[in-house]
XYZ file of C-alpha atoms in Angstrom:
377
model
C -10.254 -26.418 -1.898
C -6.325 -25.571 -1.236
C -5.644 -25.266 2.391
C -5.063 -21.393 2.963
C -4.308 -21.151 6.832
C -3.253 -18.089 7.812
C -0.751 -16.433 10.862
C -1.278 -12.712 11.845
C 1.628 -11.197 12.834
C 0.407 -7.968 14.489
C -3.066 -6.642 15.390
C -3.171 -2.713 15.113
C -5.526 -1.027 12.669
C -3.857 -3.016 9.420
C -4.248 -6.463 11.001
C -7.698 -5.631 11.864
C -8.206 -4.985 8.427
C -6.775 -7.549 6.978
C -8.682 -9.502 9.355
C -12.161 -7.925 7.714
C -10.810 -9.000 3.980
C -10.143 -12.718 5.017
C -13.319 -13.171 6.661
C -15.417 -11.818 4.193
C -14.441 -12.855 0.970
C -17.428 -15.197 0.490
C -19.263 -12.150 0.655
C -17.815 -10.319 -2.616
C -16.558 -13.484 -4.633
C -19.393 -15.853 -3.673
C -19.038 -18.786 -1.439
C -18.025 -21.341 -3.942
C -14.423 -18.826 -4.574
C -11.492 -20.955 -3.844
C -10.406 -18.116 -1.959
C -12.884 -18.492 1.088
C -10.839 -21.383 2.035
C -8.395 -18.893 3.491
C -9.138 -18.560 7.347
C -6.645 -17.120 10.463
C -5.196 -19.910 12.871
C -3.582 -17.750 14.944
C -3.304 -14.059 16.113
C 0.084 -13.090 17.681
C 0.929 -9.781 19.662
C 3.882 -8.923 21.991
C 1.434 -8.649 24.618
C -0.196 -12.065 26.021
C -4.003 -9.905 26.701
C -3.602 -8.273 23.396
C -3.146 -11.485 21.427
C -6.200 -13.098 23.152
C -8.486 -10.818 23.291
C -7.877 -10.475 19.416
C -8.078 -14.352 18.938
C -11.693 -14.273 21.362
C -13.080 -11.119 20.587
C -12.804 -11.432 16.657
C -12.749 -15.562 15.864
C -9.129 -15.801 15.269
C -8.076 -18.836 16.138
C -5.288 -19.191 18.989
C -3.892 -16.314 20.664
C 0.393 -16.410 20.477
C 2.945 -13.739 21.891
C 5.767 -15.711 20.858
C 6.044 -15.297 16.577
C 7.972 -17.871 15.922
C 5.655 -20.783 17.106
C 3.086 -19.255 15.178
C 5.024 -19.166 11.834
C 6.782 -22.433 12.322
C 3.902 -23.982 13.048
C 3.068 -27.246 10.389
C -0.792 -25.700 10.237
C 0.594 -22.472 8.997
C 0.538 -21.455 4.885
C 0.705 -17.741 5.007
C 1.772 -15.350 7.437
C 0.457 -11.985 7.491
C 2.640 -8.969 8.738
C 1.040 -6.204 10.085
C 3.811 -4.919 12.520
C 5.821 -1.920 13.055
C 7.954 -1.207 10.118
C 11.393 -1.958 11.811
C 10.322 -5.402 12.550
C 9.533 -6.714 8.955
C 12.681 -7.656 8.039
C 13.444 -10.601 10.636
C 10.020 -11.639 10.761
C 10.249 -11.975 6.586
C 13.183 -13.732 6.780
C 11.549 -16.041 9.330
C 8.643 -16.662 7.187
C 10.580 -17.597 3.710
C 12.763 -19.889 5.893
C 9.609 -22.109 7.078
C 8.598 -22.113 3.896
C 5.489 -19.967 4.197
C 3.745 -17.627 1.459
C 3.189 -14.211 2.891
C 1.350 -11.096 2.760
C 3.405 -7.839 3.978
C 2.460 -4.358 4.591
C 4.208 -1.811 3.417
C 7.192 -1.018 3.543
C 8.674 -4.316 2.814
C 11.572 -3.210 4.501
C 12.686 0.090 5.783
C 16.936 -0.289 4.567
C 17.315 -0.918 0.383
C 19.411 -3.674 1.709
C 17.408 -5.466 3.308
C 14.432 -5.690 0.752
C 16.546 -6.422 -1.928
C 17.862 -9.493 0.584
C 14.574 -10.477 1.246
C 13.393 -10.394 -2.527
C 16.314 -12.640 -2.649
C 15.495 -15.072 -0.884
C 12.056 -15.468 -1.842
C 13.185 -16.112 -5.860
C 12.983 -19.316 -7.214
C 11.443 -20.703 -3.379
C 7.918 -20.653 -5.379
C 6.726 -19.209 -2.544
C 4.413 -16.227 -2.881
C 4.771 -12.565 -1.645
C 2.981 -9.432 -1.744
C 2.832 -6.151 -0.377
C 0.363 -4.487 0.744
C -0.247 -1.622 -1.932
C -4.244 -1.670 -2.126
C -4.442 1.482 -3.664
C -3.293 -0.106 -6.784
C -6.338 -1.774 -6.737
C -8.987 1.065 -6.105
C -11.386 0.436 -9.805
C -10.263 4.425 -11.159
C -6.442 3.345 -10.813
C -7.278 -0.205 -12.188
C -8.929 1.969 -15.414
C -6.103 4.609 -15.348
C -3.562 1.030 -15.908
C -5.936 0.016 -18.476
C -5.716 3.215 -20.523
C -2.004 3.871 -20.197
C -1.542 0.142 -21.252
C -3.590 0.525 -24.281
C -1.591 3.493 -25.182
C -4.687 6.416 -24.993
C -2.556 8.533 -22.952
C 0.611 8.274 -25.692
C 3.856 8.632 -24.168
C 4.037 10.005 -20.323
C 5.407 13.165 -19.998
C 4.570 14.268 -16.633
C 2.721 13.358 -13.600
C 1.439 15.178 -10.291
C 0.899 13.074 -7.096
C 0.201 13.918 -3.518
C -1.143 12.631 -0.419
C -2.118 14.416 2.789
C -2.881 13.680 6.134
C -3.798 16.466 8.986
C -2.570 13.652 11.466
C 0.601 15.724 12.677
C -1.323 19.039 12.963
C -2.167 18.525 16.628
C 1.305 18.656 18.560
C -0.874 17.770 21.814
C -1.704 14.450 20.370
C 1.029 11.642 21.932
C 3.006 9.939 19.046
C 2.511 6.931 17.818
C 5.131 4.620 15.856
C 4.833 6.071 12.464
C 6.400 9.208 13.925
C 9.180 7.810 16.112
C 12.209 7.466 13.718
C 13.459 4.463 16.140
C 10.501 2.580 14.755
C 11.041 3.184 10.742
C 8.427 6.614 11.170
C 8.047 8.964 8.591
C 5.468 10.453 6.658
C 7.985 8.999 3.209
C 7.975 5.755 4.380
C 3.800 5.987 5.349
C 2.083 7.833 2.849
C 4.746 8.431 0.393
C 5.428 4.508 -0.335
C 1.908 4.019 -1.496
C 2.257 7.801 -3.837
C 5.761 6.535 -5.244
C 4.126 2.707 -6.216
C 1.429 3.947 -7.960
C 3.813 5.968 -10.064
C 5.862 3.450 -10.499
C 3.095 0.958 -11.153
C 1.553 3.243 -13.441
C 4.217 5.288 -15.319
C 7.679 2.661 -14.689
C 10.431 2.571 -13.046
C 12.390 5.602 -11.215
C 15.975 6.928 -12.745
C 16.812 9.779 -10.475
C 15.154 11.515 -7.390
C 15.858 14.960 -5.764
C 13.809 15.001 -2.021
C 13.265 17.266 0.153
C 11.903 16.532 4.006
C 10.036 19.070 6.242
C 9.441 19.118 10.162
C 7.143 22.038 11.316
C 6.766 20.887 14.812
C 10.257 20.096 16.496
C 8.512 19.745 19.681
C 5.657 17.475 20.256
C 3.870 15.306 22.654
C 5.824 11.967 23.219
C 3.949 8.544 23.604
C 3.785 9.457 27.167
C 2.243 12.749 26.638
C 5.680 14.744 27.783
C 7.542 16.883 25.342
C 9.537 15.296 22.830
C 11.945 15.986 19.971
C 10.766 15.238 16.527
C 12.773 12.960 14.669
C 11.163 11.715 11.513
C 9.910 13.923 8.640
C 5.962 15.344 8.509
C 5.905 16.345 4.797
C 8.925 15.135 2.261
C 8.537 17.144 -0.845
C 9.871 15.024 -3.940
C 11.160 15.729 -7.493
C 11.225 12.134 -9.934
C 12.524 11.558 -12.846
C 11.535 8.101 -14.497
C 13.184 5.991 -17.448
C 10.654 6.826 -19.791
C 11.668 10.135 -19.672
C 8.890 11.485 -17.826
C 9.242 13.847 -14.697
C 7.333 15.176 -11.596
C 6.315 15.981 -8.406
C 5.558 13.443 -5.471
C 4.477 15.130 -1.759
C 3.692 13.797 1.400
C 2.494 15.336 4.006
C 0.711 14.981 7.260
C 0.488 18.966 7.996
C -2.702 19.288 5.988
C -5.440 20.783 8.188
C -8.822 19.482 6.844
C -7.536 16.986 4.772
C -8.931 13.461 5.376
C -7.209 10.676 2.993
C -5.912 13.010 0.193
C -4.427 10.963 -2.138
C -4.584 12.967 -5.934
C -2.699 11.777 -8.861
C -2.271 13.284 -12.177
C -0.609 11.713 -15.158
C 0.107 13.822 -18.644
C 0.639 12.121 -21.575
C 1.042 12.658 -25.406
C -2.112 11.929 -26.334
C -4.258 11.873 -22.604
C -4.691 12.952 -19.333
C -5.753 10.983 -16.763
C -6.596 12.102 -12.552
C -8.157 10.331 -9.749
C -9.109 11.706 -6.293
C -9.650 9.183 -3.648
C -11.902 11.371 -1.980
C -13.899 11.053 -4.647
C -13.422 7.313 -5.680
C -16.044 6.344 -7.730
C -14.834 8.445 -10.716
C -11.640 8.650 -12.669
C -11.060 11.793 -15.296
C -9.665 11.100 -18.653
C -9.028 13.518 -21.141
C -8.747 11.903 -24.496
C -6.604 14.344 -26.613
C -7.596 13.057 -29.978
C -11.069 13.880 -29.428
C -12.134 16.920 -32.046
C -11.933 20.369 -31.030
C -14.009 23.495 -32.406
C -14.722 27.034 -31.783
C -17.240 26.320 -29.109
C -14.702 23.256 -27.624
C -16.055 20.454 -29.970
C -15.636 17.270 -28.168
C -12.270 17.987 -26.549
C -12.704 17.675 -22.375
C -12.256 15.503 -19.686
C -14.855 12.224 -19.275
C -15.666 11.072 -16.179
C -15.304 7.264 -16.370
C -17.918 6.416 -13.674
C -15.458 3.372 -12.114
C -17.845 2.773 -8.904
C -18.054 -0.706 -7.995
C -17.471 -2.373 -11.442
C -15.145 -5.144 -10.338
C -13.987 -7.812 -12.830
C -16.767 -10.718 -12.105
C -17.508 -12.024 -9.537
C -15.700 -8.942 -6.978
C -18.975 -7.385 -9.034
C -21.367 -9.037 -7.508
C -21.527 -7.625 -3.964
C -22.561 -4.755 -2.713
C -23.235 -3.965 -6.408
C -21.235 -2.385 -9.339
C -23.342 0.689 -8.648
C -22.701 0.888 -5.033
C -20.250 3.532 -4.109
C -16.466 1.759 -3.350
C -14.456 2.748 -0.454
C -10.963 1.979 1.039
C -11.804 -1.291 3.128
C -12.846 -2.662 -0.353
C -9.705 -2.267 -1.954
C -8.116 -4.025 0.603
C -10.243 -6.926 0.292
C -9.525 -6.618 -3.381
C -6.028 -6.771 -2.932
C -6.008 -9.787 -0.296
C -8.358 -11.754 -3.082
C -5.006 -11.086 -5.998
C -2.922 -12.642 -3.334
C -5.170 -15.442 -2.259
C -5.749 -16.259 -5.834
C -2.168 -16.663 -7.008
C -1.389 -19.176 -4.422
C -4.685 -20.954 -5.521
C -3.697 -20.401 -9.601
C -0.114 -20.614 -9.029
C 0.113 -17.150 -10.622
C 2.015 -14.335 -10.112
C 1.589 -11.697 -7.375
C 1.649 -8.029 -8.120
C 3.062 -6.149 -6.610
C 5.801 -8.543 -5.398
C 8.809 -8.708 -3.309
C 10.576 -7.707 -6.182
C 8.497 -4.140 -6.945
C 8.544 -3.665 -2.983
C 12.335 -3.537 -3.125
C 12.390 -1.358 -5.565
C 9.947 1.346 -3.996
C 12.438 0.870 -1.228
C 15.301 1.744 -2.931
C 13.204 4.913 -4.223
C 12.634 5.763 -0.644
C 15.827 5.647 0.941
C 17.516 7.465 -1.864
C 15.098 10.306 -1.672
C 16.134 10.277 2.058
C 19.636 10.113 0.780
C 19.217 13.399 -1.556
C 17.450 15.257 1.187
C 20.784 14.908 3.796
C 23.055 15.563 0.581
C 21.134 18.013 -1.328
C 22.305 16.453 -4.629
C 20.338 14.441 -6.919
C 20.533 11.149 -6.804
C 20.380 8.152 -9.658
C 18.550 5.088 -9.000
């Protein structure tokens, strides 16, 4: 099998994630998967205790607080990025110098500048890079691609997306990074990069954006529990238009009281309707508008495509294709693509190249909000 050693740059919630998906691949694509070759070397932190408590506590290899060794290092394929998003950049750049394949979370980068540099650099290096969009492979949105490819939905027209957090509802609650602006915070860049890929994975590419951003609590609890000044956005309300010609409505939000993970999407077509809730993820609603109607309705309705666990073969296999999925497995999902097209030689999706983009998007909704104009992409 091909030698898949991988460096973990970070260990918050997303590197312990991405921790879960390496480690149990053997589980979901059997042991014989090229894939389960991949294992983590190292675990680095900016805190010594952090990095080797990680490394002891969870089997991942040698604890580092210094990056660089760690990603320079000859035993080192991929590096993994699971840091703050102000940090990406240097550690990317970094990463595609020594030659190394890597897997990002989002955002790639938090300046258009800067992921259009680093999607740069990584073209025509035949190294390997993909961010960290899992929702793009959820089995409803992997369905909803399916349909729109084979043209059942016609022409898109319009689309609805929004997801909501209740995470900034409690102003007692200290911050954490993704609300300090100092850190590349902001409900846009958190939320709203996975709602504005899946349009753009789904529907194409972005021509024009008109954004709005919202803060409803000015003053919060700072990281030290003391009163602080809120400087990156809790909702951002945004209006798209696309090069197809279709338009609609993107919101992000983290003022939802009793909201969960309330990501919705609906897309209108021509000829279809499709909508997915990920609170409800084993389903995925399509509305087939050349079905016959009547006076009692005929067959003319939504379906519910019951998605579940029906993975292409062999992510099929475990739990079960009837077994309910959930978020971790999408992840896992995801890390398997990226695994796979180092293996295959294939390539990754969604790439540096799509992440730059969706960064572009970003920053020129921010753009629109300070202006107040419209901007074209």
């Amino acid at each position: 099998m091909k030698r898949l050693n991988i460096a973990l740059i970070g260990f918050g919630n997303m590197g312990r994630t991405h921790s879960y998906a390496v480690q149990n691949l053997k589980f979901y694509y059997g042991a014989d998967d090229p894939t389960t070759a991949a294992r983590i070397i190292g675990v680095c932190t900016s805190k010594k205790e952090t990095a080797e408590a990680a490394a002891e506590k969870y089997g991942l290899g040698k604890a580092y607080w210094n990056e660089d060794e760690l990603i320079f290092s000859d035993e080192t394929d991929i590096v993994d990025i699971s840091t703050p998003n102000l940090l990406h950049y240097e550690t990317l750049k970094k990463a595609i110098a020594a030659g190394k394949h890597i897997y990002c979370e989002k955002p790639l980068c938090t300046k258009a500048e800067q992921a259009a540099k680093i999607a740069e650099l990584i073209e025509g290096t035949g190294l390997k890079g993909q961010i960290v969009h899992n929702y793009r492979f959820m089995g409803p949105v992997v369905r909803a691609k399916q349909l729109i490819e084979e043209g059942r939905l016609g022409k898109i027209v319009s689309f609805d997306i929004s997801y909501y957090h209740s995470s900034s509802t409690d102003i007692t609650r200290p911050i954490g990074w993704k609300q300090d602006g100092a850190y590349g915070g902001g409900v846009l860049w958190d939320l709203g990069s996975h709602a504005v890929d899946l349009i753009y994975h789904l529907c194409g590419k972005f021509k024009a954006v008109e954004g709005m951003q919202q803060i409803a609590h000015p003053l919060r609890a700072g990281v030290d529990g003391k009163p602080w000044k809120t400087d990156a956005d809790e909702a951002f309300y945004l209006l798209a238009e696309l090069e197809c010609g279709a338009k609609g409505t993107i919101t992000a939000s983290k003022l939802g009281i009793g909201t969960n993970d309330d990501l919705n999407f609906t897309i209108y077509g021509t000829k279809g309707t499709v909508k997915f809730d990920l609170m409800d993820p084993s389903w995925l609603w399509f509305c087939d508008g050349d079905m016959p109607t009547g006076e009692l309705g005929g067959e003319r309705g939504f379906t519910r495509i019951e998605c579940v666990g029906r993975y292409p073969s062999p992510g099929d296999k475990f739990p079960g294709a009837k077994a309910v999925p959930g978020w971790i497995r999408s992840h896992v999902e995801s890390y398997h693509d990226f695994l796979t097209s180092i293996v295959n030689d294939t390539s990754t999706c969604p790439d540096f190249s799509d992440a730059a983009d969706v960064t572009r998007i970003i920053e020129s909704a921010y753009m629109s909000a300070e202006t107040g104009r419209r901007v074209s992409l």
